[in-house]
Short mmCIF file of C-alpha atoms and ligand atoms in Angstrom, two decimals:
data_model
loop_
_atom_site.label_atom_id
_atom_site.label_comp_id
_atom_site.label_asym_id
_atom_site.label_seq_id
_atom_site.Cartn_x
_atom_site.Cartn_y
_atom_site.Cartn_z
CA UNK A 23 -3.79 29.92 -17.45
CA UNK A 24 -2.58 28.07 -20.52
CA UNK A 25 -5.01 26.84 -23.12
CA UNK A 26 -5.05 23.21 -21.99
CA UNK A 27 -5.84 24.20 -18.45
CA UNK A 28 -8.49 26.63 -19.65
CA UNK A 29 -10.07 23.76 -21.51
CA UNK A 30 -10.03 21.51 -18.44
CA UNK A 31 -11.52 24.38 -16.49
CA UNK A 32 -14.31 24.98 -18.96
CA UNK A 33 -15.12 21.29 -19.10
CA UNK A 34 -15.20 21.12 -15.34
CA UNK A 35 -17.47 24.14 -15.04
CA UNK A 36 -19.75 22.61 -17.66
CA UNK A 37 -19.91 19.41 -15.69
CA UNK A 38 -20.55 21.38 -12.53
CA UNK A 39 -23.49 23.10 -14.18
CA UNK A 40 -24.88 19.76 -15.31
CA UNK A 41 -24.31 18.43 -11.84
CA UNK A 42 -26.42 21.26 -10.49
CA UNK A 43 -29.28 20.32 -12.79
CA UNK A 44 -29.39 16.72 -11.71
CA UNK A 45 -28.33 17.12 -8.09
CA UNK A 46 -30.91 15.70 -5.76
CA UNK A 47 -32.88 13.96 -8.46
CA UNK A 48 -30.27 11.28 -9.12
CA UNK A 49 -31.33 8.18 -7.24
CA UNK A 50 -30.25 4.71 -8.23
CA UNK A 51 -33.04 2.45 -9.39
CA UNK A 52 -32.64 -0.94 -7.78
CA UNK A 53 -35.13 -3.67 -8.49
CA UNK A 54 -37.01 -4.54 -5.32
CA UNK A 55 -35.32 -7.40 -3.49
CA UNK A 56 -37.33 -10.43 -2.53
CA UNK A 57 -37.30 -10.90 1.20
CA UNK A 58 -34.64 -12.90 2.96
CA UNK A 59 -34.77 -14.79 6.22
CA UNK A 60 -31.36 -15.41 7.75
CA UNK A 61 -31.88 -18.10 10.34
CA UNK A 62 -29.93 -19.62 13.15
CA UNK A 63 -27.02 -17.20 13.32
CA UNK A 64 -25.47 -15.25 16.14
CA UNK A 65 -26.02 -11.56 15.58
CA UNK A 66 -23.08 -9.30 16.29
CA UNK A 67 -24.98 -6.12 15.66
CA UNK A 68 -22.11 -3.67 15.14
CA UNK A 69 -22.69 -1.58 18.26
CA UNK A 70 -20.16 -3.53 20.30
CA UNK A 71 -22.93 -5.42 22.13
CA UNK A 72 -22.33 -9.15 22.74
CA UNK A 73 -23.49 -11.72 20.21
CA UNK A 74 -27.06 -12.98 20.56
CA UNK A 75 -28.92 -15.76 18.80
CA UNK A 76 -31.63 -14.39 16.53
CA UNK A 77 -33.05 -14.53 13.02
CA UNK A 78 -33.05 -11.54 10.69
CA UNK A 79 -35.70 -10.75 8.10
CA UNK A 80 -35.20 -8.31 5.25
CA UNK A 81 -37.68 -6.88 2.80
CA UNK A 82 -36.70 -4.65 -0.08
CA UNK A 83 -33.48 -2.96 0.97
CA UNK A 84 -34.16 -2.90 4.70
CA UNK A 85 -34.05 -5.05 7.81
CA UNK A 86 -37.67 -5.47 8.89
CA UNK A 87 -37.66 -7.98 11.72
CA UNK A 88 -35.25 -9.51 14.21
CA UNK A 89 -36.35 -12.23 16.59
CA UNK A 90 -36.15 -15.77 17.84
CA UNK A 91 -37.48 -18.52 15.57
CA UNK A 92 -38.92 -16.40 12.80
CA UNK A 93 -40.87 -18.58 10.37
CA UNK A 94 -40.36 -18.26 6.62
CA UNK A 95 -43.06 -16.48 4.67
CA UNK A 96 -44.15 -17.51 1.22
CA UNK A 97 -41.63 -16.56 -1.46
CA UNK A 98 -39.00 -15.70 1.07
CA UNK A 99 -35.49 -17.04 0.60
CA UNK A 100 -34.05 -18.70 3.69
CA UNK A 101 -30.32 -18.57 4.40
CA UNK A 102 -29.08 -20.98 7.04
CA UNK A 103 -26.58 -19.19 9.27
CA UNK A 104 -26.35 -21.88 11.95
CA UNK A 105 -23.00 -21.71 13.69
CA UNK A 106 -22.16 -18.47 11.95
CA UNK A 107 -22.09 -14.81 12.81
CA UNK A 108 -24.44 -12.33 11.16
CA UNK A 109 -22.95 -8.83 11.23
CA UNK A 110 -23.44 -5.52 9.45
CA UNK A 111 -21.60 -5.36 6.12
CA UNK A 112 -18.17 -3.86 6.62
CA UNK A 113 -17.60 -0.20 5.79
CA UNK A 114 -14.13 0.37 4.38
CA UNK A 115 -13.21 3.89 5.39
CA UNK A 116 -10.00 3.99 3.39
CA UNK A 117 -9.87 2.50 -0.08
CA UNK A 118 -8.75 3.35 -3.59
CA UNK A 119 -11.42 1.46 -5.53
CA UNK A 120 -12.40 4.60 -7.42
CA UNK A 121 -9.53 3.62 -9.69
CA UNK A 122 -11.48 1.14 -11.75
CA UNK A 123 -14.84 0.63 -10.03
CA UNK A 124 -16.67 1.99 -13.08
CA UNK A 125 -15.28 -0.97 -15.07
CA UNK A 126 -15.17 -3.54 -12.25
CA UNK A 127 -18.64 -3.07 -10.88
CA UNK A 128 -18.60 -6.48 -9.23
CA UNK A 129 -15.77 -5.35 -6.86
CA UNK A 130 -15.03 -8.99 -6.13
CA UNK A 131 -12.02 -8.36 -3.87
CA UNK A 132 -14.20 -6.19 -1.65
CA UNK A 133 -17.34 -8.33 -1.69
CA UNK A 134 -15.43 -11.47 -0.74
CA UNK A 135 -14.08 -9.66 2.33
CA UNK A 136 -17.58 -8.70 3.46
CA UNK A 137 -17.19 -5.05 2.48
CA UNK A 138 -20.55 -3.54 1.52
CA UNK A 139 -19.70 0.18 1.52
CA UNK A 140 -16.46 1.86 0.48
CA UNK A 141 -15.13 5.38 0.97
CA UNK A 142 -12.64 6.13 -1.81
CA UNK A 143 -11.24 9.50 -2.94
CA UNK A 144 -8.45 9.14 -0.39
CA UNK A 145 -4.86 10.33 -0.04
CA UNK A 146 -5.66 13.55 -1.88
CA UNK A 147 -6.89 11.94 -5.10
CA UNK A 148 -10.53 11.73 -6.15
CA UNK A 149 -12.69 11.66 -9.24
CA UNK A 150 -14.23 15.01 -10.06
CA UNK A 151 -16.81 16.26 -10.57
CA UNK A 152 -18.45 14.14 -7.90
CA UNK A 153 -21.81 14.54 -9.66
CA UNK A 154 -20.38 12.79 -12.70
CA UNK A 155 -18.71 9.97 -10.71
CA UNK A 156 -21.92 9.32 -8.80
CA UNK A 157 -24.02 9.72 -11.95
CA UNK A 158 -21.97 6.99 -13.64
CA UNK A 159 -22.45 4.69 -10.65
CA UNK A 160 -26.19 5.45 -10.64
CA UNK A 161 -26.39 4.31 -14.24
CA UNK A 162 -24.08 1.30 -14.07
CA UNK A 163 -24.87 -0.12 -10.62
CA UNK A 164 -21.89 -1.46 -8.69
CA UNK A 165 -22.27 -4.46 -6.38
CA UNK A 166 -21.37 -2.37 -3.33
CA UNK A 167 -22.24 1.07 -2.00
CA UNK A 168 -19.80 3.85 -2.82
CA UNK A 169 -19.25 7.15 -1.04
CA UNK A 170 -16.43 9.55 -1.83
CA UNK A 171 -14.08 12.11 -0.42
CA UNK A 172 -12.93 15.10 -2.46
CA UNK A 173 -9.18 15.00 -2.95
CA UNK A 174 -7.15 18.06 -2.05
CA UNK A 175 -4.42 17.06 -4.53
CA UNK A 176 -6.94 16.74 -7.34
CA UNK A 177 -8.44 20.14 -6.61
CA UNK A 178 -5.00 21.71 -6.26
CA UNK A 179 -3.90 20.31 -9.59
CA UNK A 180 -7.01 21.60 -11.34
CA UNK A 181 -6.38 25.10 -10.04
CA UNK A 182 -2.57 25.29 -10.20
CA UNK A 183 -1.77 22.93 -13.08
CA UNK A 184 1.94 22.24 -13.50
CA UNK A 185 2.92 25.28 -11.46
CA UNK A 186 2.28 23.69 -8.07
CA UNK A 187 5.68 23.62 -6.34
CA UNK A 188 4.85 26.62 -4.19
CA UNK A 189 2.20 27.83 -1.73
CA UNK A 190 -1.10 28.68 -3.38
CA UNK A 191 -2.11 32.33 -3.68
CA UNK A 192 -5.22 33.66 -1.94
CA UNK A 193 -6.99 33.69 -5.29
CA UNK A 194 -6.06 30.08 -5.99
CA UNK A 195 -7.28 29.02 -2.55
CA UNK A 196 -10.61 30.71 -3.30
CA UNK A 197 -10.90 28.69 -6.52
CA UNK A 198 -10.05 25.49 -4.64
CA UNK A 199 -12.67 26.30 -2.01
CA UNK A 200 -15.23 26.66 -4.77
CA UNK A 201 -14.38 23.21 -6.12
CA UNK A 202 -14.52 21.63 -2.66
CA UNK A 203 -17.85 23.33 -2.00
CA UNK A 204 -19.24 21.99 -5.28
CA UNK A 205 -18.01 18.48 -4.44
CA UNK A 206 -19.65 18.62 -1.01
CA UNK A 207 -22.92 19.79 -2.54
CA UNK A 208 -22.65 16.91 -5.00
CA UNK A 209 -22.41 14.48 -2.09
CA UNK A 210 -18.77 14.06 -1.04
CA UNK A 211 -18.42 13.31 2.68
CA UNK A 212 -15.17 15.11 3.36
CA UNK A 213 -11.79 16.31 2.17
CA UNK A 214 -8.76 14.03 1.86
CA UNK A 215 -5.15 15.09 1.57
CA UNK A 216 -2.04 13.22 0.46
CA UNK A 217 0.76 15.38 1.75
CA UNK A 218 3.60 12.99 0.92
CA UNK A 219 2.69 13.26 -2.75
CA UNK A 220 2.75 15.93 -5.40
CA UNK A 221 1.02 18.36 -5.54
CA UNK A 222 -0.29 18.16 -1.94
CA UNK A 223 3.24 18.20 -0.53
CA UNK A 224 3.62 21.89 -1.36
CA UNK A 225 0.45 23.05 0.44
CA UNK A 226 0.85 25.12 3.57
CA UNK A 227 -1.35 24.24 6.57
CA UNK A 228 -3.37 27.45 5.98
CA UNK A 229 -4.49 26.12 2.62
CA UNK A 230 -5.66 22.87 4.20
CA UNK A 231 -7.48 24.73 6.98
CA UNK A 232 -9.23 26.94 4.41
CA UNK A 233 -10.47 23.93 2.45
CA UNK A 234 -11.35 21.88 5.52
CA UNK A 235 -13.45 24.83 6.72
CA UNK A 236 -15.58 24.37 3.63
CA UNK A 237 -16.32 20.74 4.45
CA UNK A 238 -17.06 21.77 8.06
CA UNK A 239 -20.09 23.73 6.82
CA UNK A 240 -21.57 20.47 5.54
CA UNK A 241 -20.76 18.29 8.53
CA UNK A 242 -17.94 16.60 6.61
CA UNK A 243 -14.56 15.44 7.90
CA UNK A 244 -10.89 15.80 7.01
CA UNK A 245 -8.83 12.69 6.23
CA UNK A 246 -5.10 12.90 5.77
CA UNK A 247 -2.33 10.74 4.45
CA UNK A 248 0.04 12.81 6.51
CA UNK A 249 3.14 14.65 5.34
CA UNK A 250 5.64 12.11 6.60
CA UNK A 251 5.01 8.51 7.61
CA UNK A 252 8.48 7.71 8.91
CA UNK A 253 10.84 9.58 11.22
CA UNK A 254 8.82 12.81 11.62
CA UNK A 255 5.41 11.15 11.67
CA UNK A 256 4.50 12.68 15.03
CA UNK A 257 4.82 16.22 13.66
CA UNK A 258 2.80 15.13 10.66
CA UNK A 259 0.00 13.77 12.86
CA UNK A 260 -0.01 17.00 14.86
CA UNK A 261 -0.42 18.95 11.66
CA UNK A 262 -3.48 16.88 10.71
CA UNK A 263 -5.04 17.32 14.15
CA UNK A 264 -4.36 21.04 14.00
CA UNK A 265 -6.30 21.30 10.76
CA UNK A 266 -9.26 19.76 12.61
CA UNK A 267 -8.80 22.16 15.49
CA UNK A 268 -8.70 25.26 13.30
CA UNK A 269 -11.33 24.23 10.76
CA UNK A 270 -13.69 22.66 13.34
CA UNK A 271 -13.93 19.34 11.55
CA UNK A 272 -13.56 15.72 12.65
CA UNK A 273 -10.19 14.29 11.57
CA UNK A 274 -9.37 10.87 10.18
CA UNK A 275 -5.69 9.99 10.08
CA UNK A 276 -5.21 7.59 7.19
CA UNK A 277 -3.34 4.29 7.51
CA UNK A 278 -2.00 5.07 10.98
CA UNK A 279 1.40 3.41 11.38
CA UNK A 280 4.89 3.61 12.83
CA UNK A 281 6.82 2.53 9.78
CA UNK A 282 10.45 3.25 10.47
CA UNK A 283 13.03 2.17 13.01
CA UNK A 284 13.45 5.59 14.67
CA UNK A 285 9.78 5.57 15.75
CA UNK A 286 9.26 1.89 16.57
CA UNK A 287 7.96 1.33 20.08
CA UNK A 288 6.22 4.70 20.36
CA UNK A 289 2.64 3.47 19.97
CA UNK A 290 1.63 4.62 23.46
CA UNK A 291 2.70 8.16 22.60
CA UNK A 292 0.87 7.93 19.30
CA UNK A 293 -2.47 6.94 20.79
CA UNK A 294 -2.03 9.61 23.46
CA UNK A 295 -2.04 12.19 20.66
CA UNK A 296 -5.44 10.86 19.58
CA UNK A 297 -6.74 10.82 23.15
CA UNK A 298 -5.50 14.32 23.99
CA UNK A 299 -7.13 15.70 20.87
CA UNK A 300 -10.40 14.02 21.73
CA UNK A 301 -10.28 15.35 25.27
CA UNK A 302 -9.81 18.80 23.80
CA UNK A 303 -13.01 18.30 21.80
CA UNK A 304 -11.59 17.40 18.40
CA UNK A 305 -13.18 14.26 16.99
CA UNK A 306 -10.03 12.48 15.87
CA UNK A 307 -10.06 8.95 14.58
CA UNK A 308 -7.53 6.97 12.57
CA UNK A 309 -7.68 3.94 10.34
CA UNK A 310 -5.41 0.96 10.38
CA UNK A 311 -4.70 -1.98 8.07
CA UNK A 312 -3.61 -5.33 9.51
CA UNK A 313 -0.26 -5.84 7.80
CA UNK A 314 3.29 -5.20 8.93
CA UNK A 315 4.40 -4.37 5.43
CA UNK A 316 3.84 -1.84 2.73
CA UNK A 317 4.19 -2.37 -1.01
CA UNK A 318 5.98 -0.07 -3.40
CA UNK A 319 9.03 0.18 -5.67
CA UNK A 320 12.50 -0.29 -4.28
CA UNK A 321 13.53 3.30 -4.96
CA UNK A 322 11.23 4.67 -2.26
CA UNK A 323 13.80 3.40 0.24
CA UNK A 324 15.84 6.43 -0.82
CA UNK A 325 14.93 9.93 0.26
CA UNK A 326 16.74 11.19 -2.83
CA UNK A 327 16.68 9.59 -6.25
CA UNK A 328 20.42 9.08 -6.09
CA UNK A 329 20.55 5.38 -7.04
CA UNK A 330 24.37 5.36 -7.16
CA UNK A 331 24.89 6.41 -3.56
CA UNK A 332 25.93 3.49 -1.39
CA UNK A 333 25.46 5.66 1.67
CA UNK A 334 21.84 6.47 0.77
CA UNK A 335 21.01 2.80 0.28
CA UNK A 336 22.61 1.91 3.60
CA UNK A 337 20.49 4.51 5.39
CA UNK A 338 17.36 3.45 3.50
CA UNK A 339 17.82 -0.19 4.44
CA UNK A 340 18.62 0.64 8.04
CA UNK A 341 15.47 2.71 8.47
CA UNK A 342 13.31 -0.29 7.60
CA UNK A 343 15.31 -2.60 9.83
CA UNK A 344 17.69 -4.15 7.31
CA UNK A 345 17.72 -6.08 3.99
CA UNK A 346 15.93 -9.07 5.53
CA UNK A 347 12.81 -6.86 5.69
CA UNK A 348 12.76 -6.12 1.97
CA UNK A 349 10.98 -8.83 0.00
CA UNK A 350 11.28 -8.70 -3.80
CA UNK A 351 7.89 -9.26 -5.45
CA UNK A 352 8.47 -8.14 -9.04
CA UNK A 353 11.90 -8.46 -10.64
CA UNK A 354 11.52 -9.13 -14.34
CA UNK A 355 15.10 -10.10 -15.38
CA UNK A 356 15.10 -13.14 -13.06
CA UNK A 357 11.74 -14.19 -11.74
CA UNK A 358 13.32 -16.81 -9.50
CA UNK A 359 14.30 -13.94 -7.20
CA UNK A 360 10.67 -13.01 -6.60
CA UNK A 361 9.69 -14.10 -3.12
CA UNK A 362 13.21 -13.73 -1.72
CA UNK A 363 14.46 -10.94 0.50
CA UNK A 364 17.37 -8.71 -0.43
CA UNK A 365 19.31 -10.38 2.38
CA UNK A 366 18.68 -13.83 0.89
CA UNK A 367 19.57 -12.72 -2.63
CA UNK A 368 22.76 -11.08 -1.36
CA UNK A 369 23.78 -14.26 0.39
CA UNK A 370 23.02 -16.40 -2.67
CA UNK A 371 25.07 -14.10 -4.87
CA UNK A 372 27.88 -13.66 -2.37
CA UNK A 373 27.55 -9.87 -2.31
CA UNK A 374 26.61 -7.28 0.25
CA UNK A 375 23.03 -5.99 0.23
CA UNK A 376 23.77 -2.60 -1.32
CA UNK A 377 25.80 -4.06 -4.20
CA UNK A 378 22.99 -6.56 -4.76
CA UNK A 379 20.40 -3.78 -5.06
CA UNK A 380 22.62 -1.68 -7.30
CA UNK A 381 23.24 -4.63 -9.64
CA UNK A 382 19.51 -5.43 -9.74
CA UNK A 383 18.65 -1.84 -10.62
CA UNK A 384 21.30 -1.86 -13.34
CA UNK A 385 19.51 -4.84 -14.88
CA UNK A 386 15.89 -3.82 -14.29
CA UNK A 387 15.71 -0.10 -13.55
CA UNK A 388 14.46 1.24 -10.22
CA UNK A 389 10.87 0.00 -10.59
CA UNK A 390 11.53 -3.30 -8.81
CA UNK A 391 8.46 -4.29 -6.81
CA UNK A 392 9.03 -4.82 -3.12
CA UNK A 393 7.03 -5.57 -0.01
CA UNK A 394 8.75 -3.97 2.93
CA UNK A 395 8.20 -5.16 6.47
CA UNK A 396 8.64 -2.00 8.47
CA UNK A 397 6.13 -2.13 11.30
CA UNK A 398 6.44 -3.63 14.71
CA UNK A 399 3.69 -6.07 15.66
CA UNK A 400 3.41 -4.78 19.22
CA UNK A 401 2.88 -1.20 17.98
CA UNK A 402 0.27 -2.52 15.60
CA UNK A 403 -1.52 -4.42 18.36
CA UNK A 404 -1.69 -1.28 20.46
CA UNK A 405 -3.26 0.62 17.59
CA UNK A 406 -5.74 -2.10 16.72
CA UNK A 407 -7.27 -2.24 20.19
CA UNK A 408 -7.65 1.51 20.62
CA UNK A 409 -11.25 2.80 20.46
CA UNK A 410 -10.28 5.71 18.20
CA UNK A 411 -8.90 3.35 15.56
CA UNK A 412 -11.11 2.07 12.74
CA UNK A 413 -10.36 -0.63 10.19
CA UNK A 414 -9.61 0.44 6.62
CA UNK A 415 -8.04 -1.72 3.94
CA UNK A 416 -6.10 0.92 1.96
CA UNK A 417 -6.84 -1.58 -0.79
CA UNK A 418 -7.77 -1.24 -4.41
CA UNK A 419 -9.26 -3.32 -7.18
CA UNK A 420 -6.83 -6.07 -8.12
CA UNK A 421 -4.20 -4.46 -5.91
CA UNK A 422 -0.65 -5.74 -5.56
CA UNK A 423 -0.74 -5.65 -1.75
CA UNK A 424 -2.59 -8.54 -0.08
CA UNK A 425 -4.64 -6.05 1.95
CA UNK A 426 -6.75 -5.42 -1.17
CA UNK A 427 -8.21 -8.92 -0.97
CA UNK A 428 -7.66 -9.84 2.66
CA UNK A 429 -7.71 -6.97 5.17
CA UNK A 430 -11.06 -7.47 6.92
CA UNK A 431 -10.96 -11.28 7.21
CA UNK A 432 -7.35 -10.98 8.40
CA UNK A 433 -8.45 -8.80 11.30
CA UNK A 434 -11.02 -11.43 12.29
CA UNK A 435 -8.60 -14.35 11.91
CA UNK A 436 -5.28 -13.02 13.12
CA UNK A 437 -6.09 -10.26 15.58
CA UNK A 438 -9.40 -11.51 17.02
CA UNK A 439 -9.32 -15.32 16.84
CA UNK A 440 -5.60 -16.08 17.06
CA UNK A 441 -4.14 -13.25 19.11
CA UNK A 442 -7.38 -12.56 21.02
CA UNK A 443 -6.59 -8.86 21.18
CA UNK A 444 -10.24 -7.82 21.18
CA UNK A 445 -13.59 -9.53 21.60
CA UNK A 446 -15.31 -10.06 18.26
CA UNK A 447 -18.14 -7.51 18.84
CA UNK A 448 -15.60 -4.79 19.56
CA UNK A 449 -13.62 -5.57 16.40
CA UNK A 450 -16.81 -5.59 14.34
CA UNK A 451 -17.78 -2.16 15.73
CA UNK A 452 -14.51 -0.80 14.28
CA UNK A 453 -15.58 -2.04 10.85
CA UNK A 454 -19.22 -0.91 11.03
CA UNK A 455 -21.07 1.41 13.43
CA UNK A 456 -18.07 3.54 14.42
CA UNK A 457 -17.08 3.91 10.83
CA UNK A 458 -20.65 4.87 9.94
CA UNK A 459 -20.49 7.58 12.61
CA UNK A 460 -17.26 8.98 11.20
CA UNK A 461 -18.48 9.10 7.60
CA UNK A 462 -22.01 10.26 8.43
CA UNK A 463 -24.00 7.19 7.47
CA UNK A 464 -27.03 7.01 9.76
CA UNK A 465 -28.80 4.02 8.24
CA UNK A 466 -25.99 1.49 7.96
CA UNK A 467 -23.38 -0.13 10.18
CA UNK A 468 -25.82 -1.70 12.64
CA UNK A 469 -28.08 -4.76 12.45
CA UNK A 470 -31.38 -3.28 13.61
CA UNK A 471 -34.93 -3.00 12.33
CA UNK A 472 -35.24 -0.08 9.92
CA UNK A 473 -31.57 -0.09 8.92
CA UNK A 474 -30.45 -0.94 5.39
CA UNK A 475 -29.95 -4.64 4.80
CA UNK A 476 -26.18 -4.66 4.32
CA UNK A 477 -25.13 -7.90 5.99
CA UNK A 478 -22.31 -10.39 6.14
CA UNK A 479 -22.43 -13.99 7.31
CA UNK A 480 -19.15 -15.59 8.35
CA UNK A 481 -17.86 -18.49 10.38
CA UNK A 482 -15.87 -17.09 13.31
CA UNK A 483 -13.95 -20.36 13.61
CA UNK A 484 -12.69 -20.46 10.03
CA UNK A 485 -12.88 -16.98 8.49
CA UNK A 486 -9.40 -16.09 7.22
CA UNK A 487 -7.51 -14.20 4.57
CA UNK A 488 -5.39 -16.16 2.11
CA UNK A 489 -3.80 -13.37 0.09
CA UNK A 490 -0.01 -13.11 0.32
CA UNK A 491 2.69 -10.81 -1.07
CA UNK A 492 3.25 -13.18 -3.99
CA UNK A 493 -0.41 -14.07 -4.46
CA UNK A 494 -2.16 -10.86 -3.42
CA UNK A 495 -5.47 -11.70 -5.07
CA UNK A 496 -6.27 -14.97 -3.26
CA UNK A 497 -9.80 -14.77 -1.89
CA UNK A 498 -10.55 -15.21 1.81
CA UNK A 499 -12.37 -18.23 3.21
CA UNK A 500 -15.09 -18.74 5.81
CA UNK A 501 -17.28 -15.86 4.69
CA UNK A 502 -20.03 -17.35 2.53
CA UNK A 503 -22.74 -14.66 2.31
CA UNK A 504 -22.70 -10.95 1.62
CA UNK A 505 -25.91 -8.98 1.24
CA UNK A 506 -26.09 -5.41 -0.06
CA UNK A 507 -29.33 -3.43 0.13
CA UNK A 508 -31.23 -6.67 0.65
CA UNK A 509 -29.73 -8.49 -2.34
CA UNK A 510 -27.31 -11.39 -2.16
CA UNK A 511 -24.01 -10.53 -3.89
CA UNK A 512 -22.01 -13.45 -2.46
CA UNK A 513 -24.08 -16.60 -2.27
CA UNK A 514 -22.57 -19.61 -0.51
CA UNK A 515 -19.15 -18.42 -1.62
CA UNK A 516 -20.13 -17.68 -5.21
CA UNK A 517 -20.36 -14.22 -6.74
CA UNK A 518 -23.85 -13.47 -8.08
CA UNK A 519 -24.82 -11.08 -10.88
CA UNK A 520 -26.65 -8.76 -8.49
CA UNK A 521 -25.51 -5.13 -8.57
CA UNK A 522 -27.52 -3.56 -5.76
CA UNK A 523 -24.89 -1.03 -4.66
CA UNK A 524 -25.55 2.69 -4.71
CA UNK A 525 -23.69 5.92 -4.92
CA UNK A 526 -24.26 7.24 -1.43
CA UNK A 527 -24.30 11.01 -1.23
CA UNK A 528 -23.51 12.88 1.94
CA UNK A 529 -26.50 12.88 4.22
CA UNK A 530 -27.60 15.73 6.42
CA UNK A 531 -26.73 13.96 9.58
CA UNK A 532 -23.89 14.26 11.98
CA UNK A 533 -23.36 12.10 15.03
CA UNK A 534 -21.07 14.66 16.62
CA UNK A 535 -22.35 17.72 18.47
CA UNK A 536 -21.50 21.01 16.76
CA UNK A 537 -18.50 22.66 18.33
ZN1 ZN B 604 -2.32 6.97 1.50
#
């Protein structure tokens, strides 16, 4: 161990010790909320049950009464929800808001979508120690509730440092297990991996099984950004499910998609994998975001980093369906090209697509921002309607992909109202109660007496996302009220100063029978 790593190690152990001292005693102090009466709305309660007309009363941080024609009590604030739906606040099972939430406590992109609880620490990367992350949130008070995963990549990097391009030794795996155990004791809800990225890419399945077995002890789950999301994605999904099988943990496959031409049209096979695993007794779920495109830099179209290879570019473009599917979003030398596809730019410049890209990289370097349409809408529809699929944004704070500001309203507008792929209550269940079951959150995700008062009020006729590839931060419309722990954080479309969110530590509750 070199001296820098020793230092990191010592600091981490110190923090772990401190975490031990405060574990259990750290509870956020939220001023008591005055009661609310939400009147006249249609309750879609999150369980999948049909909408019903009723009023909802909250007191403190909880829902205390649900009934017809409840009358306001003295001092109670009344919110008129006539013509609108009252639903549980959305739980975003896959998000990257841990990058920045400590500074952006208002989490406006999330609040405006109706998200009241987030589960970051995904794709193998998390903030450690968990005790410190949660301690900071306890002190600073975010607007929304925050859970966390423990990232396999983060743990692997702490133990292996720069020497990670190899399988871990038994001793290193023991050290990683210790860190995962500590994170679970500190309140993480599961382990996430990001096997397309360094350093997770170099982990053997045995390493993942060993670490997932630690989270199994605590009733946690294993989420994976799988090893390959393109041509060999089926093998990658099988690997994730096998970790669940061997470690006896529920599995969450992150941002489930068929994102390359060789696998388009295979959605039926994909959901069969989920169903077969479930039949076998493995609790496998997956999360899905409602966009046909991903955002990254243009060089990720290449498997190699060989920018001068015409052949490589041709293959890279073909795999995503051609240059008309590659939209340029950030090209600094000539901003007039932003918003045009490579096919359009090539035509304008009278060149072929590959020459166009090569010339652009010569002028700007390979970090040209693109939005790449690489998913087939009929595959996506098949995923969306499947009961083992949950909704996750894969968003972040101020993210460059429109999903960061629009994912949940887009599901309601595009997939429920316009395409009518699912009844509203069923879609809401995928954003609330089923997600709560997967992450082990017994007191949220349902509108019922005794549950926490995390609520969203939206107009089913108008709710819609407005964020686009070129304007990814545009706020949604038709969703005027968001309530977190009984306090109004979005009030008739305006952000309030309330910061009622909490760090939510893993709770000793599991909805799934022990296997
Ligand atoms: Zn990911």
